[in-house]
């Protein structure tokens, strides 16, 4: 458990420390969320907070990669796929936050990133449909991409109030952590080191680290960068558990 706590603390601390730096960059570049009629914020607000979350997540997972206890679980094809997917979705989010991509361009990027992540190992290898297990590789790939893209946009759509998305996903990731860790104990695993559990610990960390700056009135928004990152990584961790 102490190694998961370390991953959580690194993710939380680095995200918390990075947010003010990212905020200054957003202000300098004019990357602000304008005030629209349906919005609740009263002044244009920086919206690149997801960059700090991405840095916190990648740093925490990089640390886990080098910890002897967690390395065998994290240094895998699925682990590399998750890190590549997280980095690329952050890049797509930054481009979208700065230049406001068309929805179909953003969707195409999400599908490509989810497909690459699945190709690298984060994939539903089989799934039940009406009591039958489908083992088709092409169908599994398609379903994986659908699940990941759906999760990305679900978090993106709900990100509309200060602290809502980060708080909701922190609770979700905490539940995922408890489930994954308990599952290893219940099944009598020889080692409790797990990629899904490690990912969930890092997710809770980046959400709480960002929430400190995102409570109403928020000084920064996570933007599409953070929302898409949370959706992709949460879906990836859930898929890895299967």
mmCIF file of C-alpha atoms in Angstrom:
data_model
loop_
_atom_site.group_PDB
_atom_site.id
_atom_site.type_symbol
_atom_site.label_atom_id
_atom_site.label_comp_id
_atom_site.label_asym_id
_atom_site.label_seq_id
_atom_site.Cartn_x
_atom_site.Cartn_y
_atom_site.Cartn_z
ATOM 1 C CA UNK A 1 0.000 0.000 0.000
ATOM 2 C CA UNK A 2 2.860 2.425 0.763
ATOM 3 C CA UNK A 3 3.963 2.374 -2.878
ATOM 4 C CA UNK A 4 0.473 3.329 -4.035
ATOM 5 C CA UNK A 5 0.467 6.117 -1.456
ATOM 6 C CA UNK A 6 3.759 7.381 -2.886
ATOM 7 C CA UNK A 7 2.313 7.376 -6.419
ATOM 8 C CA UNK A 8 -0.737 9.269 -5.146
ATOM 9 C CA UNK A 9 1.361 11.879 -3.324
ATOM 10 C CA UNK A 10 3.646 12.525 -6.304
ATOM 11 C CA UNK A 11 0.665 12.919 -8.647
ATOM 12 C CA UNK A 12 -1.130 15.222 -6.214
ATOM 13 C CA UNK A 13 1.878 17.370 -5.310
ATOM 14 C CA UNK A 14 3.194 17.833 -8.842
ATOM 15 C CA UNK A 15 -0.255 18.718 -10.166
ATOM 16 C CA UNK A 16 -0.810 21.213 -7.354
ATOM 17 C CA UNK A 17 2.589 22.841 -7.890
ATOM 18 C CA UNK A 18 2.280 22.934 -11.683
ATOM 19 C CA UNK A 19 -1.150 24.601 -11.859
ATOM 20 C CA UNK A 20 0.072 28.161 -11.053
ATOM 21 C CA UNK A 21 2.780 27.868 -13.714
ATOM 22 C CA UNK A 22 0.289 26.609 -16.289
ATOM 23 C CA UNK A 23 -2.109 29.397 -15.295
ATOM 24 C CA UNK A 24 0.531 32.030 -15.969
ATOM 25 C CA UNK A 25 1.207 30.474 -19.365
ATOM 26 C CA UNK A 26 -2.501 30.471 -20.207
ATOM 27 C CA UNK A 27 -2.803 34.142 -19.219
ATOM 28 C CA UNK A 28 0.271 35.055 -21.262
ATOM 29 C CA UNK A 29 -1.040 33.287 -24.369
ATOM 30 C CA UNK A 30 -4.638 34.397 -23.922
ATOM 31 C CA UNK A 31 -5.941 30.842 -23.548
ATOM 32 C CA UNK A 32 -9.037 31.837 -21.602
ATOM 33 C CA UNK A 33 -12.582 30.517 -21.364
ATOM 34 C CA UNK A 34 -14.829 33.447 -22.375
ATOM 35 C CA UNK A 35 -17.932 34.324 -20.396
ATOM 36 C CA UNK A 36 -21.029 33.116 -22.257
ATOM 37 C CA UNK A 37 -24.668 33.542 -21.346
ATOM 38 C CA UNK A 38 -24.972 29.976 -20.022
ATOM 39 C CA UNK A 39 -21.708 30.039 -18.025
ATOM 40 C CA UNK A 40 -21.459 30.548 -14.263
ATOM 41 C CA UNK A 41 -18.007 32.165 -14.130
ATOM 42 C CA UNK A 42 -17.995 35.963 -14.213
ATOM 43 C CA UNK A 43 -14.587 36.656 -15.743
ATOM 44 C CA UNK A 44 -12.540 35.029 -18.549
ATOM 45 C CA UNK A 45 -10.678 32.140 -16.879
ATOM 46 C CA UNK A 46 -7.516 30.250 -17.914
ATOM 47 C CA UNK A 47 -8.360 26.775 -19.237
ATOM 48 C CA UNK A 48 -5.155 24.761 -19.578
ATOM 49 C CA UNK A 49 -5.284 23.149 -16.136
ATOM 50 C CA UNK A 50 -5.284 19.724 -17.757
ATOM 51 C CA UNK A 51 -1.631 20.256 -18.678
ATOM 52 C CA UNK A 52 -0.704 20.229 -14.981
ATOM 53 C CA UNK A 53 -2.821 17.116 -14.505
ATOM 54 C CA UNK A 54 -1.046 15.434 -17.413
ATOM 55 C CA UNK A 55 2.356 16.296 -15.963
ATOM 56 C CA UNK A 56 1.333 14.935 -12.567
ATOM 57 C CA UNK A 57 -0.018 11.721 -14.037
ATOM 58 C CA UNK A 58 2.964 11.001 -16.293
ATOM 59 C CA UNK A 59 5.436 11.778 -13.497
ATOM 60 C CA UNK A 60 3.641 9.502 -11.023
ATOM 61 C CA UNK A 61 3.452 6.656 -13.525
ATOM 62 C CA UNK A 62 7.098 7.226 -14.452
ATOM 63 C CA UNK A 63 7.992 6.858 -10.791
ATOM 64 C CA UNK A 64 5.978 3.634 -10.573
ATOM 65 C CA UNK A 65 7.847 2.414 -13.668
ATOM 66 C CA UNK A 66 11.099 2.566 -11.649
ATOM 67 C CA UNK A 67 9.847 1.217 -8.329
ATOM 68 C CA UNK A 68 10.928 -2.452 -8.009
ATOM 69 C CA UNK A 69 7.574 -3.432 -6.469
ATOM 70 C CA UNK A 70 5.365 -1.824 -9.138
ATOM 71 C CA UNK A 71 7.650 -2.031 -12.188
ATOM 72 C CA UNK A 72 6.660 -5.596 -13.241
ATOM 73 C CA UNK A 73 3.007 -4.511 -13.421
ATOM 74 C CA UNK A 74 3.552 -1.070 -14.962
ATOM 75 C CA UNK A 75 6.400 -1.835 -17.384
ATOM 76 C CA UNK A 76 4.180 -3.792 -19.771
ATOM 77 C CA UNK A 77 2.617 -3.325 -23.189
ATOM 78 C CA UNK A 78 -0.593 -2.097 -21.561
ATOM 79 C CA UNK A 79 1.390 0.284 -19.361
ATOM 80 C CA UNK A 80 3.185 1.761 -22.366
ATOM 81 C CA UNK A 81 -0.102 2.010 -24.230
ATOM 82 C CA UNK A 82 -1.694 3.902 -21.356
ATOM 83 C CA UNK A 83 1.194 6.376 -21.105
ATOM 84 C CA UNK A 84 1.298 6.970 -24.863
ATOM 85 C CA UNK A 85 -2.467 7.450 -24.936
ATOM 86 C CA UNK A 86 -2.345 9.890 -22.007
ATOM 87 C CA UNK A 87 0.443 11.950 -23.582
ATOM 88 C CA UNK A 88 -1.275 12.127 -26.966
ATOM 89 C CA UNK A 89 -4.704 12.998 -25.570
ATOM 90 C CA UNK A 90 -3.090 15.836 -23.587
ATOM 91 C CA UNK A 91 -1.480 17.109 -26.782
ATOM 92 C CA UNK A 92 -4.814 16.965 -28.594
ATOM 93 C CA UNK A 93 -6.468 18.754 -25.683
ATOM 94 C CA UNK A 94 -3.904 21.565 -25.664
ATOM 95 C CA UNK A 95 -4.396 22.140 -29.394
ATOM 96 C CA UNK A 96 -8.161 22.193 -28.871
ATOM 97 C CA UNK A 97 -8.007 24.537 -25.864
ATOM 98 C CA UNK A 98 -5.843 27.010 -27.762
ATOM 99 C CA UNK A 99 -7.350 26.859 -31.252
ATOM 100 C CA UNK A 100 -10.853 25.380 -30.698
ATOM 101 C CA UNK A 101 -10.831 22.420 -33.089
ATOM 102 C CA UNK A 102 -13.941 21.410 -35.028
ATOM 103 C CA UNK A 103 -15.841 18.604 -33.296
ATOM 104 C CA UNK A 104 -15.173 16.128 -36.103
ATOM 105 C CA UNK A 105 -11.425 16.855 -36.074
ATOM 106 C CA UNK A 106 -11.330 16.325 -32.316
ATOM 107 C CA UNK A 107 -13.394 13.138 -32.601
ATOM 108 C CA UNK A 108 -11.059 11.790 -35.285
ATOM 109 C CA UNK A 109 -8.086 12.455 -33.005
ATOM 110 C CA UNK A 110 -9.796 10.684 -30.114
ATOM 111 C CA UNK A 111 -10.541 7.629 -32.256
ATOM 112 C CA UNK A 112 -6.943 7.442 -33.516
ATOM 113 C CA UNK A 113 -5.492 7.765 -30.015
ATOM 114 C CA UNK A 114 -7.895 5.184 -28.577
ATOM 115 C CA UNK A 115 -7.047 2.840 -31.457
ATOM 116 C CA UNK A 116 -3.311 3.242 -30.862
ATOM 117 C CA UNK A 117 -3.745 2.632 -27.143
ATOM 118 C CA UNK A 118 -5.737 -0.522 -27.898
ATOM 119 C CA UNK A 119 -3.117 -1.684 -30.401
ATOM 120 C CA UNK A 120 -0.395 -1.281 -27.750
ATOM 121 C CA UNK A 121 -2.244 -3.518 -25.292
ATOM 122 C CA UNK A 122 -5.084 -1.673 -23.551
ATOM 123 C CA UNK A 123 -7.860 -3.689 -25.158
ATOM 124 C CA UNK A 124 -10.931 -5.688 -24.238
ATOM 125 C CA UNK A 125 -9.770 -9.115 -25.391
ATOM 126 C CA UNK A 126 -13.223 -10.587 -24.864
ATOM 127 C CA UNK A 127 -16.574 -9.375 -23.628
ATOM 128 C CA UNK A 128 -19.968 -10.911 -22.852
ATOM 129 C CA UNK A 129 -22.995 -10.289 -25.060
ATOM 130 C CA UNK A 130 -26.254 -11.984 -23.986
ATOM 131 C CA UNK A 131 -24.314 -14.658 -22.136
ATOM 132 C CA UNK A 132 -21.893 -15.332 -25.012
ATOM 133 C CA UNK A 133 -18.220 -14.345 -24.984
ATOM 134 C CA UNK A 134 -17.120 -12.602 -28.170
ATOM 135 C CA UNK A 135 -13.460 -13.189 -28.960
ATOM 136 C CA UNK A 136 -13.107 -11.520 -32.373
ATOM 137 C CA UNK A 137 -9.957 -9.360 -32.451
ATOM 138 C CA UNK A 138 -11.486 -6.802 -34.820
ATOM 139 C CA UNK A 139 -14.681 -6.543 -32.832
ATOM 140 C CA UNK A 140 -12.723 -6.269 -29.595
ATOM 141 C CA UNK A 141 -10.670 -3.424 -31.065
ATOM 142 C CA UNK A 142 -13.810 -1.617 -32.240
ATOM 143 C CA UNK A 143 -15.556 -2.004 -28.883
ATOM 144 C CA UNK A 144 -12.448 -0.814 -27.018
ATOM 145 C CA UNK A 145 -12.236 2.314 -29.159
ATOM 146 C CA UNK A 146 -15.952 2.966 -28.647
ATOM 147 C CA UNK A 147 -15.703 2.581 -24.860
ATOM 148 C CA UNK A 148 -12.656 4.860 -24.581
ATOM 149 C CA UNK A 149 -14.078 7.579 -26.847
ATOM 150 C CA UNK A 150 -17.431 7.423 -25.031
ATOM 151 C CA UNK A 151 -15.687 7.861 -21.661
ATOM 152 C CA UNK A 152 -13.583 10.760 -22.973
ATOM 153 C CA UNK A 153 -16.640 12.664 -24.142
ATOM 154 C CA UNK A 154 -18.748 11.754 -21.108
ATOM 155 C CA UNK A 155 -16.262 13.499 -18.811
ATOM 156 C CA UNK A 156 -15.916 16.367 -21.282
ATOM 157 C CA UNK A 157 -19.670 16.923 -21.371
ATOM 158 C CA UNK A 158 -20.027 16.951 -17.575
ATOM 159 C CA UNK A 159 -17.210 19.475 -17.095
ATOM 160 C CA UNK A 160 -19.398 22.535 -16.674
ATOM 161 C CA UNK A 161 -19.183 23.660 -13.033
ATOM 162 C CA UNK A 162 -16.278 24.491 -10.746
ATOM 163 C CA UNK A 163 -14.901 21.305 -9.238
ATOM 164 C CA UNK A 164 -17.560 19.064 -10.777
ATOM 165 C CA UNK A 165 -15.523 16.919 -13.175
ATOM 166 C CA UNK A 166 -12.424 16.699 -10.965
ATOM 167 C CA UNK A 167 -14.495 15.879 -7.871
ATOM 168 C CA UNK A 168 -16.619 13.308 -9.652
ATOM 169 C CA UNK A 169 -13.614 11.591 -11.215
ATOM 170 C CA UNK A 170 -11.705 11.613 -7.906
ATOM 171 C CA UNK A 171 -14.563 9.647 -6.335
ATOM 172 C CA UNK A 172 -14.728 7.343 -9.359
ATOM 173 C CA UNK A 173 -10.971 6.701 -9.308
ATOM 174 C CA UNK A 174 -11.035 6.062 -5.553
ATOM 175 C CA UNK A 175 -13.741 3.445 -6.063
ATOM 176 C CA UNK A 176 -11.730 1.919 -8.892
ATOM 177 C CA UNK A 177 -8.652 1.789 -6.647
ATOM 178 C CA UNK A 178 -10.527 0.039 -3.836
ATOM 179 C CA UNK A 179 -12.116 -2.444 -6.229
ATOM 180 C CA UNK A 180 -8.861 -3.301 -8.017
ATOM 181 C CA UNK A 181 -6.871 -3.663 -4.787
ATOM 182 C CA UNK A 182 -9.578 -5.730 -3.113
ATOM 183 C CA UNK A 183 -9.861 -7.932 -6.184
ATOM 184 C CA UNK A 184 -6.187 -8.867 -5.940
ATOM 185 C CA UNK A 185 -6.645 -9.811 -2.283
ATOM 186 C CA UNK A 186 -9.836 -11.777 -2.945
ATOM 187 C CA UNK A 187 -8.245 -13.757 -5.771
ATOM 188 C CA UNK A 188 -5.208 -14.545 -3.643
ATOM 189 C CA UNK A 189 -2.735 -12.928 -6.018
ATOM 190 C CA UNK A 190 0.949 -13.574 -5.286
ATOM 191 C CA UNK A 191 1.570 -9.833 -5.663
ATOM 192 C CA UNK A 192 -0.804 -6.912 -5.096
ATOM 193 C CA UNK A 193 1.106 -4.808 -7.641
ATOM 194 C CA UNK A 194 -1.325 -3.888 -10.407
ATOM 195 C CA UNK A 195 -1.295 -1.469 -13.328
ATOM 196 C CA UNK A 196 -4.986 -0.662 -12.815
ATOM 197 C CA UNK A 197 -4.511 0.048 -9.101
ATOM 198 C CA UNK A 198 -1.447 2.192 -9.778
ATOM 199 C CA UNK A 199 -3.315 4.143 -12.444
ATOM 200 C CA UNK A 200 -6.268 4.712 -10.125
ATOM 201 C CA UNK A 201 -3.957 5.998 -7.360
ATOM 202 C CA UNK A 202 -2.386 8.479 -9.790
ATOM 203 C CA UNK A 203 -5.842 9.544 -10.990
ATOM 204 C CA UNK A 204 -7.032 10.341 -7.465
ATOM 205 C CA UNK A 205 -3.837 12.325 -6.935
ATOM 206 C CA UNK A 206 -4.141 14.547 -10.007
ATOM 207 C CA UNK A 207 -7.835 15.189 -9.334
ATOM 208 C CA UNK A 208 -7.243 16.298 -5.740
ATOM 209 C CA UNK A 209 -4.156 18.313 -6.677
ATOM 210 C CA UNK A 210 -6.183 20.176 -9.286
ATOM 211 C CA UNK A 211 -9.290 20.570 -7.111
ATOM 212 C CA UNK A 212 -7.363 22.824 -4.739
ATOM 213 C CA UNK A 213 -7.330 25.414 -7.552
ATOM 214 C CA UNK A 214 -10.714 24.563 -9.051
ATOM 215 C CA UNK A 215 -13.158 25.050 -6.186
ATOM 216 C CA UNK A 216 -15.620 27.886 -6.755
ATOM 217 C CA UNK A 217 -14.610 30.482 -7.715
ATOM 218 C CA UNK A 218 -12.132 28.563 -9.846
ATOM 219 C CA UNK A 219 -8.838 30.250 -10.719
ATOM 220 C CA UNK A 220 -8.339 27.849 -13.632
ATOM 221 C CA UNK A 221 -10.323 25.298 -15.651
ATOM 222 C CA UNK A 222 -9.008 21.903 -16.719
ATOM 223 C CA UNK A 223 -10.275 22.502 -20.255
ATOM 224 C CA UNK A 224 -10.617 19.732 -22.800
ATOM 225 C CA UNK A 225 -7.044 18.712 -21.974
ATOM 226 C CA UNK A 226 -7.948 17.610 -18.466
ATOM 227 C CA UNK A 227 -11.416 16.277 -19.232
ATOM 228 C CA UNK A 228 -10.207 14.082 -22.095
ATOM 229 C CA UNK A 229 -7.232 12.876 -20.033
ATOM 230 C CA UNK A 230 -9.478 11.821 -17.142
ATOM 231 C CA UNK A 231 -11.905 10.034 -19.458
ATOM 232 C CA UNK A 232 -9.211 8.160 -21.362
ATOM 233 C CA UNK A 233 -7.198 7.082 -18.313
ATOM 234 C CA UNK A 234 -10.268 6.009 -16.320
ATOM 235 C CA UNK A 235 -11.535 3.932 -19.242
ATOM 236 C CA UNK A 236 -8.050 2.497 -19.725
ATOM 237 C CA UNK A 237 -7.772 1.455 -16.085
ATOM 238 C CA UNK A 238 -11.202 -0.178 -16.137
ATOM 239 C CA UNK A 239 -10.324 -2.076 -19.322
ATOM 240 C CA UNK A 240 -7.019 -3.229 -17.827
ATOM 241 C CA UNK A 241 -8.878 -4.744 -14.851
ATOM 242 C CA UNK A 242 -10.743 -7.045 -17.254
#
